[in-house]
């Protein structure tokens, strides 16, 4: 059977599959939502200031201002503290409100799911046992979601600028990581089990201050860099993408972040799938051979990598594993008491409630797992809405990837790959509390979302 015939057969099977139809309805696949948005009372007010914007010097440069905002956000994120990023996100809120006043709101299925997630976050905040603390977490969550909306606008027309900014910043961060690897870096004792053979191993952290955070920050650069190397037309851009992708992957290995390694492995599998679909046939075997060879050499020839990888499966035999297992058992007790709507959003909310359940010697700043963190903050209802959000993001991402031209499909595929990668690492760590990581997650979602308006209009 030819590949074309196989594709037609698969398409017919999908259309007749009850599971596919349910997923299609849940994620609004192929649905034009913009008309509903224009008729809705909730969103009909957007764009009403268009006539005022035409005569206002403040609004004439909104697109350029939004691009500058995105470049600044991703250009300085690794070097500044959370309050600075919060201030930048607040500027984004102002820009987004101005855009809403002057232009119609663009609603997509992903936007619907994001609004639903914001809604359950608001309800969980209102029901929190520490209301004022949760309001702070809700405010930050709102800024992230508004940042997603603004990024979606920017990425529709200025995609390359934002991606290039992130890749250049990764290059600087990665070089600092290599410097630490060569000359050594001061480490906290809790980063490596002091009773293991890895106790003298240097775990790089660059400007992020923590190896796990650095691994999470670098994860998007691998698929994005590879995509840039394939898509960009000029050789300097292609070389930049390839070099940054390789540098990011190497530095992720040097962080000795086990969650980062698992996520990197998933990303490599995703890139192989992308390559097998879109690269010329003469390059496909070379891609697979190179990737498998590099991973195989790292695992078989570097003893420290072998030991660290083996510790993933050692259960309580590793101190880090043991700590997480004890924290997770405490989290389940909290979930039992706050099952439906959780304790409210934010790490400060968690820190206010966790001590009442804490086991001696196991203080924690988070749940060390994004799904568990979501459950304890937003309850089971928040988990279900979050799963719907993920399903919508990835169904649209994979659907667009399968139907678009190769140049666009590489970017959408990269976004799907690195959002999955960030979530894989997030299964075992709560790095998403840091805005440097959270903003990258929403960058990936916005990258997928930015293609939907044109895709639905062409259907």
CSV table of C-alpha atoms in Angstrom, one decimal:
chain,number,residue,atom,x,y,z
A,1,UNK,CA,0.0,0.0,0.0
A,2,UNK,CA,1.4,3.4,-0.9
A,3,UNK,CA,1.8,6.2,1.7
A,4,UNK,CA,-1.0,8.2,0.0
A,5,UNK,CA,-3.4,5.3,0.1
A,6,UNK,CA,-2.4,4.6,3.7
A,7,UNK,CA,-3.2,8.3,4.5
A,8,UNK,CA,-6.6,8.1,2.9
A,9,UNK,CA,-7.4,4.9,4.7
A,10,UNK,CA,-6.4,6.4,8.0
A,11,UNK,CA,-8.4,9.5,7.3
A,12,UNK,CA,-11.5,7.4,6.6
A,13,UNK,CA,-11.0,5.4,9.8
A,14,UNK,CA,-10.6,8.5,11.8
A,15,UNK,CA,-13.8,10.1,10.5
A,16,UNK,CA,-15.8,6.9,11.4
A,17,UNK,CA,-14.1,6.5,14.8
A,18,UNK,CA,-16.4,7.4,17.8
A,19,UNK,CA,-13.3,8.3,19.8
A,20,UNK,CA,-12.1,10.7,17.2
A,21,UNK,CA,-15.5,12.3,17.0
A,22,UNK,CA,-15.6,12.8,20.8
A,23,UNK,CA,-12.1,14.4,20.8
A,24,UNK,CA,-13.1,16.6,17.8
A,25,UNK,CA,-16.1,17.9,19.7
A,26,UNK,CA,-14.2,18.4,23.0
A,27,UNK,CA,-11.5,20.4,21.3
A,28,UNK,CA,-13.7,22.2,18.8
A,29,UNK,CA,-11.4,20.9,16.0
A,30,UNK,CA,-12.1,22.7,12.7
A,31,UNK,CA,-14.7,25.0,14.4
A,32,UNK,CA,-14.8,28.7,13.5
A,33,UNK,CA,-15.2,30.5,16.8
A,34,UNK,CA,-14.6,34.1,15.7
A,35,UNK,CA,-18.2,34.6,14.7
A,36,UNK,CA,-19.4,33.5,18.1
A,37,UNK,CA,-17.0,36.0,19.7
A,38,UNK,CA,-18.3,38.8,17.6
A,39,UNK,CA,-21.9,38.1,18.6
A,40,UNK,CA,-21.2,37.4,22.3
A,41,UNK,CA,-22.1,40.0,24.9
A,42,UNK,CA,-19.0,39.1,26.7
A,43,UNK,CA,-16.6,40.1,23.9
A,44,UNK,CA,-18.7,42.4,21.6
A,45,UNK,CA,-17.2,45.4,23.3
A,46,UNK,CA,-13.7,44.6,22.0
A,47,UNK,CA,-12.5,46.8,19.1
A,48,UNK,CA,-15.0,49.6,20.0
A,49,UNK,CA,-12.2,52.1,20.3
A,50,UNK,CA,-11.0,51.6,16.7
A,51,UNK,CA,-11.9,55.2,15.6
A,52,UNK,CA,-10.1,56.7,18.6
A,53,UNK,CA,-7.0,54.5,17.9
A,54,UNK,CA,-6.7,55.9,14.4
A,55,UNK,CA,-6.2,59.4,15.7
A,56,UNK,CA,-4.1,58.4,18.8
A,57,UNK,CA,-0.4,58.4,18.6
A,58,UNK,CA,-0.3,56.0,21.6
A,59,UNK,CA,-2.2,53.3,19.7
A,60,UNK,CA,-0.5,53.7,16.3
A,61,UNK,CA,2.6,51.8,17.5
A,62,UNK,CA,0.8,49.0,19.4
A,63,UNK,CA,2.1,46.2,17.3
A,64,UNK,CA,5.7,47.5,17.5
A,65,UNK,CA,5.3,48.0,21.3
A,66,UNK,CA,4.0,44.5,21.7
A,67,UNK,CA,7.0,43.1,19.8
A,68,UNK,CA,9.4,45.1,21.9
A,69,UNK,CA,7.6,43.8,25.0
A,70,UNK,CA,8.1,40.2,23.9
A,71,UNK,CA,11.8,40.8,23.0
A,72,UNK,CA,12.5,42.3,26.4
A,73,UNK,CA,10.6,39.6,28.2
A,74,UNK,CA,12.6,36.7,26.6
A,75,UNK,CA,15.8,38.7,26.3
A,76,UNK,CA,16.3,39.4,30.0
A,77,UNK,CA,14.3,36.7,31.8
A,78,UNK,CA,17.2,34.5,32.9
A,79,UNK,CA,19.1,37.4,34.5
A,80,UNK,CA,16.4,39.1,36.6
A,81,UNK,CA,14.3,38.3,39.6
A,82,UNK,CA,10.6,37.5,39.6
A,83,UNK,CA,9.4,41.0,40.5
A,84,UNK,CA,11.1,42.4,37.4
A,85,UNK,CA,9.4,39.8,35.2
A,86,UNK,CA,6.2,40.6,37.0
A,87,UNK,CA,6.6,44.3,36.0
A,88,UNK,CA,7.2,43.3,32.4
A,89,UNK,CA,4.1,41.1,32.4
A,90,UNK,CA,2.1,44.0,33.9
A,91,UNK,CA,3.2,46.2,31.0
A,92,UNK,CA,1.9,43.4,28.7
A,93,UNK,CA,-1.5,43.6,30.5
A,94,UNK,CA,-1.7,47.3,29.6
A,95,UNK,CA,-0.8,46.6,26.0
A,96,UNK,CA,-3.3,43.8,25.7
A,97,UNK,CA,-6.1,46.0,27.1
A,98,UNK,CA,-5.2,48.7,24.5
A,99,UNK,CA,-5.3,46.1,21.8
A,100,UNK,CA,-8.7,44.9,23.0
A,101,UNK,CA,-10.1,48.4,22.9
A,102,UNK,CA,-8.9,49.0,19.4
A,103,UNK,CA,-9.2,45.6,17.7
A,104,UNK,CA,-11.7,42.8,17.8
A,105,UNK,CA,-10.9,39.9,20.1
A,106,UNK,CA,-9.7,36.9,18.3
A,107,UNK,CA,-11.2,33.8,19.9
A,108,UNK,CA,-9.9,30.3,19.2
A,109,UNK,CA,-10.7,26.9,20.7
A,110,UNK,CA,-7.4,27.2,22.7
A,111,UNK,CA,-8.5,30.7,23.9
A,112,UNK,CA,-11.8,29.1,25.2
A,113,UNK,CA,-9.9,26.5,27.1
A,114,UNK,CA,-7.5,29.1,28.6
A,115,UNK,CA,-10.5,31.2,29.6
A,116,UNK,CA,-12.1,28.2,31.3
A,117,UNK,CA,-8.8,27.5,33.2
A,118,UNK,CA,-8.7,31.1,34.3
A,119,UNK,CA,-12.3,30.8,35.4
A,120,UNK,CA,-11.7,27.7,37.7
A,121,UNK,CA,-8.5,29.5,39.0
A,122,UNK,CA,-10.7,32.4,40.0
A,123,UNK,CA,-13.3,30.1,41.7
A,124,UNK,CA,-10.5,28.3,43.6
A,125,UNK,CA,-9.1,31.6,44.7
A,126,UNK,CA,-12.5,32.8,46.0
A,127,UNK,CA,-12.9,29.6,48.0
A,128,UNK,CA,-9.3,29.5,49.4
A,129,UNK,CA,-8.8,29.2,53.1
A,130,UNK,CA,-6.0,31.9,52.8
A,131,UNK,CA,-7.9,34.3,50.5
A,132,UNK,CA,-5.5,37.2,50.4
A,133,UNK,CA,-2.5,35.0,49.8
A,134,UNK,CA,-4.3,33.2,47.0
A,135,UNK,CA,-5.3,36.5,45.4
A,136,UNK,CA,-1.6,37.1,44.9
A,137,UNK,CA,-1.2,33.8,43.1
A,138,UNK,CA,-4.3,34.5,41.0
A,139,UNK,CA,-2.9,37.9,40.0
A,140,UNK,CA,0.3,36.2,38.7
A,141,UNK,CA,-1.7,33.5,36.9
A,142,UNK,CA,-3.8,36.2,35.2
A,143,UNK,CA,-0.7,38.0,34.0
A,144,UNK,CA,0.7,34.7,32.5
A,145,UNK,CA,-2.6,34.1,30.7
A,146,UNK,CA,-2.7,37.7,29.4
A,147,UNK,CA,0.9,37.2,28.3
A,148,UNK,CA,-0.3,34.2,26.3
A,149,UNK,CA,-2.9,36.3,24.6
A,150,UNK,CA,-0.5,39.1,23.7
A,151,UNK,CA,2.1,36.6,22.5
A,152,UNK,CA,-0.4,35.0,20.2
A,153,UNK,CA,-0.9,38.4,18.5
A,154,UNK,CA,2.8,39.1,18.2
A,155,UNK,CA,3.7,35.7,16.9
A,156,UNK,CA,1.2,35.9,14.0
A,157,UNK,CA,3.4,38.5,12.3
A,158,UNK,CA,6.7,38.8,14.2
A,159,UNK,CA,7.4,35.1,14.9
A,160,UNK,CA,11.1,35.1,13.9
A,161,UNK,CA,12.0,38.1,16.0
A,162,UNK,CA,10.7,36.4,19.2
A,163,UNK,CA,12.3,33.1,18.4
A,164,UNK,CA,15.6,34.6,17.6
A,165,UNK,CA,15.6,36.6,20.8
A,166,UNK,CA,15.1,33.4,22.8
A,167,UNK,CA,17.7,31.4,20.9
A,168,UNK,CA,20.4,34.2,21.3
A,169,UNK,CA,19.6,34.4,25.1
A,170,UNK,CA,19.9,30.6,25.3
A,171,UNK,CA,23.3,30.9,23.7
A,172,UNK,CA,24.5,33.3,26.4
A,173,UNK,CA,23.0,31.1,29.2
A,174,UNK,CA,24.5,28.0,27.7
A,175,UNK,CA,28.0,29.5,27.4
A,176,UNK,CA,27.9,30.4,31.1
A,177,UNK,CA,26.9,26.8,31.8
A,178,UNK,CA,29.9,25.6,29.8
A,179,UNK,CA,32.1,28.0,31.9
A,180,UNK,CA,30.8,26.4,35.1
A,181,UNK,CA,31.4,22.9,33.7
A,182,UNK,CA,35.0,23.7,32.9
A,183,UNK,CA,35.9,25.7,36.0
A,184,UNK,CA,33.5,24.3,38.5
A,185,UNK,CA,30.5,25.8,40.3
A,186,UNK,CA,29.4,26.1,43.9
A,187,UNK,CA,26.5,23.7,44.6
A,188,UNK,CA,24.0,23.1,47.3
A,189,UNK,CA,24.5,19.8,49.1
A,190,UNK,CA,20.9,18.9,48.3
A,191,UNK,CA,21.5,18.9,44.6
A,192,UNK,CA,23.3,15.5,44.7
A,193,UNK,CA,23.0,12.6,47.1
A,194,UNK,CA,26.0,13.0,49.4
A,195,UNK,CA,26.2,9.3,49.9
A,196,UNK,CA,26.4,8.5,46.2
A,197,UNK,CA,29.4,8.3,43.9
A,198,UNK,CA,28.1,11.5,42.3
A,199,UNK,CA,28.7,13.7,45.3
A,200,UNK,CA,31.6,15.5,43.6
A,201,UNK,CA,29.9,16.0,40.3
A,202,UNK,CA,29.4,19.5,39.0
A,203,UNK,CA,25.8,20.3,38.1
A,204,UNK,CA,25.7,23.5,36.0
A,205,UNK,CA,23.0,26.1,36.6
A,206,UNK,CA,24.2,29.1,34.7
A,207,UNK,CA,22.2,32.3,35.6
A,208,UNK,CA,19.1,30.3,36.7
A,209,UNK,CA,20.5,29.4,40.1
A,210,UNK,CA,19.3,25.8,40.0
A,211,UNK,CA,20.2,22.8,37.6
A,212,UNK,CA,16.6,21.7,37.3
A,213,UNK,CA,15.5,25.2,36.3
A,214,UNK,CA,18.3,25.5,33.8
A,215,UNK,CA,17.3,22.2,32.2
A,216,UNK,CA,13.7,23.4,31.9
A,217,UNK,CA,14.7,26.7,30.5
A,218,UNK,CA,16.8,25.0,27.8
A,219,UNK,CA,14.3,22.3,26.8
A,220,UNK,CA,12.4,24.5,24.3
A,221,UNK,CA,15.7,25.5,22.5
A,222,UNK,CA,16.3,22.0,21.2
A,223,UNK,CA,13.2,21.6,18.9
A,224,UNK,CA,13.0,25.4,18.3
A,225,UNK,CA,16.7,25.5,17.3
A,226,UNK,CA,16.4,22.5,15.0
A,227,UNK,CA,13.3,24.0,13.4
A,228,UNK,CA,15.2,27.3,12.9
A,229,UNK,CA,18.0,25.4,11.2
A,230,UNK,CA,15.6,23.9,8.8
A,231,UNK,CA,13.1,26.7,8.1
A,232,UNK,CA,15.2,29.9,8.1
A,233,UNK,CA,16.4,30.7,4.6
A,234,UNK,CA,19.7,32.5,5.5
A,235,UNK,CA,22.7,30.5,6.5
A,236,UNK,CA,23.6,32.6,9.6
A,237,UNK,CA,20.2,31.9,11.0
A,238,UNK,CA,20.4,28.2,10.2
A,239,UNK,CA,23.8,27.9,11.8
A,240,UNK,CA,22.5,29.8,14.9
A,241,UNK,CA,19.6,27.4,15.2
A,242,UNK,CA,21.8,24.3,14.9
A,243,UNK,CA,24.5,25.5,17.2
A,244,UNK,CA,22.0,26.6,19.9
A,245,UNK,CA,20.1,23.3,19.7
A,246,UNK,CA,23.3,21.3,20.2
A,247,UNK,CA,24.5,23.6,23.0
A,248,UNK,CA,21.1,23.4,24.8
A,249,UNK,CA,21.1,19.6,24.6
A,250,UNK,CA,24.7,19.3,25.8
A,251,UNK,CA,24.0,21.7,28.7
A,252,UNK,CA,20.8,19.8,29.7
A,253,UNK,CA,22.9,16.7,30.0
A,254,UNK,CA,25.4,18.6,32.2
A,255,UNK,CA,22.6,19.7,34.6
A,256,UNK,CA,22.2,16.1,35.6
A,257,UNK,CA,18.5,16.8,35.9
A,258,UNK,CA,16.8,13.5,35.6
A,259,UNK,CA,13.5,15.0,34.7
A,260,UNK,CA,15.3,17.2,32.1
A,261,UNK,CA,16.9,14.0,30.6
A,262,UNK,CA,13.6,12.3,30.3
A,263,UNK,CA,12.1,15.4,28.7
A,264,UNK,CA,15.0,15.7,26.3
A,265,UNK,CA,14.5,12.0,25.3
A,266,UNK,CA,10.9,12.7,24.5
A,267,UNK,CA,11.9,15.8,22.5
A,268,UNK,CA,14.4,13.8,20.5
A,269,UNK,CA,11.7,11.2,19.6
A,270,UNK,CA,9.4,14.1,18.5
A,271,UNK,CA,12.2,15.6,16.4
A,272,UNK,CA,12.9,12.3,14.7
A,273,UNK,CA,9.2,12.0,13.8
A,274,UNK,CA,9.3,15.6,12.4
A,275,UNK,CA,12.5,14.8,10.5
A,276,UNK,CA,11.2,11.5,9.0
A,277,UNK,CA,8.1,13.4,7.7
A,278,UNK,CA,9.7,16.5,6.3
A,279,UNK,CA,13.4,16.0,5.6
A,280,UNK,CA,14.6,14.7,2.2
A,281,UNK,CA,14.9,10.9,2.2
A,282,UNK,CA,18.7,11.1,1.9
A,283,UNK,CA,18.9,13.0,5.2
A,284,UNK,CA,16.5,10.8,7.3
A,285,UNK,CA,18.8,7.9,8.0
A,286,UNK,CA,21.6,10.3,8.9
A,287,UNK,CA,19.3,12.1,11.4
A,288,UNK,CA,18.3,9.0,13.2
A,289,UNK,CA,21.8,7.6,13.2
A,290,UNK,CA,23.3,10.8,14.6
A,291,UNK,CA,20.7,11.2,17.3
A,292,UNK,CA,20.8,7.5,18.5
A,293,UNK,CA,24.6,7.6,18.3
A,294,UNK,CA,25.0,10.7,20.4
A,295,UNK,CA,22.5,9.5,23.1
A,296,UNK,CA,24.1,6.0,23.1
A,297,UNK,CA,27.6,7.4,23.6
A,298,UNK,CA,26.5,9.7,26.4
A,299,UNK,CA,24.9,6.8,28.3
A,300,UNK,CA,27.6,4.2,27.7
A,301,UNK,CA,30.8,6.2,27.9
A,302,UNK,CA,30.2,8.7,30.7
A,303,UNK,CA,30.0,6.9,34.1
A,304,UNK,CA,28.4,9.9,35.9
A,305,UNK,CA,25.5,9.9,33.4
A,306,UNK,CA,25.1,6.1,33.9
A,307,UNK,CA,24.9,6.5,37.7
A,308,UNK,CA,22.6,9.5,37.6
A,309,UNK,CA,20.3,7.8,35.1
A,310,UNK,CA,20.2,4.6,37.2
A,311,UNK,CA,19.1,6.6,40.2
A,312,UNK,CA,15.8,7.2,38.5
A,313,UNK,CA,14.9,3.6,39.2
A,314,UNK,CA,16.4,3.3,42.7
A,315,UNK,CA,13.2,4.3,44.5
A,316,UNK,CA,13.9,5.4,48.1
A,317,UNK,CA,17.5,4.4,47.7
A,318,UNK,CA,18.2,7.9,46.4
A,319,UNK,CA,17.8,10.8,48.8
A,320,UNK,CA,16.2,13.0,46.2
A,321,UNK,CA,13.7,10.3,45.3
A,322,UNK,CA,13.0,9.6,49.0
A,323,UNK,CA,12.3,13.3,49.7
A,324,UNK,CA,9.9,13.6,46.8
A,325,UNK,CA,8.0,10.4,47.8
A,326,UNK,CA,7.6,11.8,51.3
A,327,UNK,CA,6.4,15.1,50.0
A,328,UNK,CA,3.9,13.4,47.6
A,329,UNK,CA,2.4,11.3,50.4
A,330,UNK,CA,1.8,14.6,52.3
A,331,UNK,CA,0.3,16.2,49.2
A,332,UNK,CA,-2.3,13.3,49.0
A,333,UNK,CA,-3.4,14.1,52.6
A,334,UNK,CA,-3.9,17.7,51.6
A,335,UNK,CA,-5.8,16.7,48.4
A,336,UNK,CA,-8.1,14.5,50.6
A,337,UNK,CA,-9.1,17.6,52.6
A,338,UNK,CA,-9.3,20.0,49.7
A,339,UNK,CA,-10.5,17.6,47.0
A,340,UNK,CA,-12.9,19.7,44.9
A,341,UNK,CA,-11.5,23.2,44.6
A,342,UNK,CA,-8.1,22.9,46.3
A,343,UNK,CA,-6.4,25.5,48.5
A,344,UNK,CA,-6.0,28.3,45.8
A,345,UNK,CA,-3.3,29.2,43.4
A,346,UNK,CA,0.3,30.2,44.0
A,347,UNK,CA,3.4,29.0,45.8
A,348,UNK,CA,2.8,31.3,48.8
A,349,UNK,CA,-0.6,29.7,49.2
A,350,UNK,CA,1.0,26.3,49.3
A,351,UNK,CA,3.6,27.5,51.8
A,352,UNK,CA,0.8,28.7,54.0
A,353,UNK,CA,-1.1,25.4,54.1
A,354,UNK,CA,1.7,22.8,53.8
A,355,UNK,CA,3.2,23.2,57.3
A,356,UNK,CA,0.0,21.9,58.9
A,357,UNK,CA,0.5,18.6,57.1
A,358,UNK,CA,4.3,18.5,56.9
A,359,UNK,CA,6.3,15.5,58.1
A,360,UNK,CA,9.3,16.3,60.2
A,361,UNK,CA,12.4,17.1,58.1
A,362,UNK,CA,10.5,17.3,54.8
A,363,UNK,CA,9.8,21.0,54.3
A,364,UNK,CA,8.8,21.8,50.7
A,365,UNK,CA,8.1,24.9,48.6
A,366,UNK,CA,5.9,23.0,46.2
A,367,UNK,CA,4.5,19.6,45.3
A,368,UNK,CA,7.4,18.6,43.1
A,369,UNK,CA,4.9,17.6,40.4
A,370,UNK,CA,2.8,19.9,38.2
A,371,UNK,CA,-0.2,17.6,38.1
A,372,UNK,CA,-0.2,17.3,41.9
A,373,UNK,CA,0.4,21.0,42.2
A,374,UNK,CA,-2.6,21.7,40.0
A,375,UNK,CA,-4.8,19.3,42.0
A,376,UNK,CA,-3.9,20.8,45.4
A,377,UNK,CA,-4.3,24.3,44.1
A,378,UNK,CA,-7.4,24.0,42.0
A,379,UNK,CA,-8.9,20.7,43.1
A,380,UNK,CA,-10.2,17.9,40.9
A,381,UNK,CA,-12.3,20.4,38.9
A,382,UNK,CA,-9.2,22.3,38.0
A,383,UNK,CA,-7.4,19.1,37.0
A,384,UNK,CA,-10.2,18.2,34.6
A,385,UNK,CA,-10.2,21.7,33.1
A,386,UNK,CA,-6.4,21.5,32.8
A,387,UNK,CA,-6.6,18.2,31.0
A,388,UNK,CA,-9.1,19.7,28.6
A,389,UNK,CA,-6.8,22.6,28.0
A,390,UNK,CA,-3.9,20.2,27.3
A,391,UNK,CA,-6.0,18.1,25.0
A,392,UNK,CA,-7.2,21.2,23.1
A,393,UNK,CA,-3.6,22.5,22.7
A,394,UNK,CA,-2.1,19.3,21.5
A,395,UNK,CA,-5.0,18.2,19.3
A,396,UNK,CA,-4.9,21.5,17.5
A,397,UNK,CA,-1.1,21.4,17.4
A,398,UNK,CA,-0.9,17.9,16.0
A,399,UNK,CA,-3.8,18.6,13.6
A,400,UNK,CA,-2.1,21.8,12.3
A,401,UNK,CA,1.2,20.0,12.0
A,402,UNK,CA,-0.4,17.3,9.9
A,403,UNK,CA,-2.2,19.6,7.5
A,404,UNK,CA,0.2,22.6,7.1
A,405,UNK,CA,3.0,23.3,4.7
A,406,UNK,CA,6.4,22.1,6.0
A,407,UNK,CA,7.8,25.6,6.8
A,408,UNK,CA,4.9,26.3,9.2
A,409,UNK,CA,4.6,22.7,10.4
A,410,UNK,CA,8.1,22.7,11.8
A,411,UNK,CA,7.3,25.6,14.1
A,412,UNK,CA,4.0,24.1,15.2
A,413,UNK,CA,5.7,20.7,15.7
A,414,UNK,CA,8.5,22.3,17.7
A,415,UNK,CA,5.9,24.0,20.0
A,416,UNK,CA,4.0,20.7,20.5
A,417,UNK,CA,7.3,18.9,21.3
A,418,UNK,CA,8.6,21.4,23.8
A,419,UNK,CA,5.3,21.9,25.6
A,420,UNK,CA,5.2,18.1,26.0
A,421,UNK,CA,8.9,18.1,27.1
A,422,UNK,CA,8.2,20.8,29.8
A,423,UNK,CA,5.3,18.8,31.1
A,424,UNK,CA,7.4,15.6,31.3
A,425,UNK,CA,9.9,17.3,33.5
A,426,UNK,CA,7.1,18.9,35.4
A,427,UNK,CA,5.8,15.5,36.4
A,428,UNK,CA,8.7,15.3,38.9
A,429,UNK,CA,9.5,18.9,39.7
A,430,UNK,CA,7.7,22.2,40.3
A,431,UNK,CA,9.9,24.4,38.1
A,432,UNK,CA,6.8,26.1,36.7
A,433,UNK,CA,6.6,28.3,39.7
A,434,UNK,CA,9.5,30.3,38.2
A,435,UNK,CA,8.3,32.9,35.6
A,436,UNK,CA,11.3,32.0,33.3
A,437,UNK,CA,9.7,28.6,32.8
A,438,UNK,CA,6.1,29.5,32.9
A,439,UNK,CA,6.4,32.2,30.2
A,440,UNK,CA,8.2,29.6,27.9
A,441,UNK,CA,5.3,27.2,28.4
A,442,UNK,CA,2.8,29.9,27.3
A,443,UNK,CA,5.2,30.9,24.4
A,444,UNK,CA,4.7,27.3,23.1
A,445,UNK,CA,0.9,27.5,23.5
A,446,UNK,CA,0.8,30.9,21.8
A,447,UNK,CA,2.9,29.7,18.9
A,448,UNK,CA,0.3,27.0,18.2
A,449,UNK,CA,-2.5,29.4,18.8
A,450,UNK,CA,-1.1,32.0,16.4
A,451,UNK,CA,-1.7,29.7,13.4
A,452,UNK,CA,-5.3,28.9,14.2
A,453,UNK,CA,-7.0,32.1,12.9
A,454,UNK,CA,-5.6,31.7,9.3
A,455,UNK,CA,-6.1,27.9,9.4
A,456,UNK,CA,-9.8,28.1,10.3
A,457,UNK,CA,-10.4,30.8,7.7
A,458,UNK,CA,-9.0,28.6,5.0
A,459,UNK,CA,-11.2,25.6,5.8
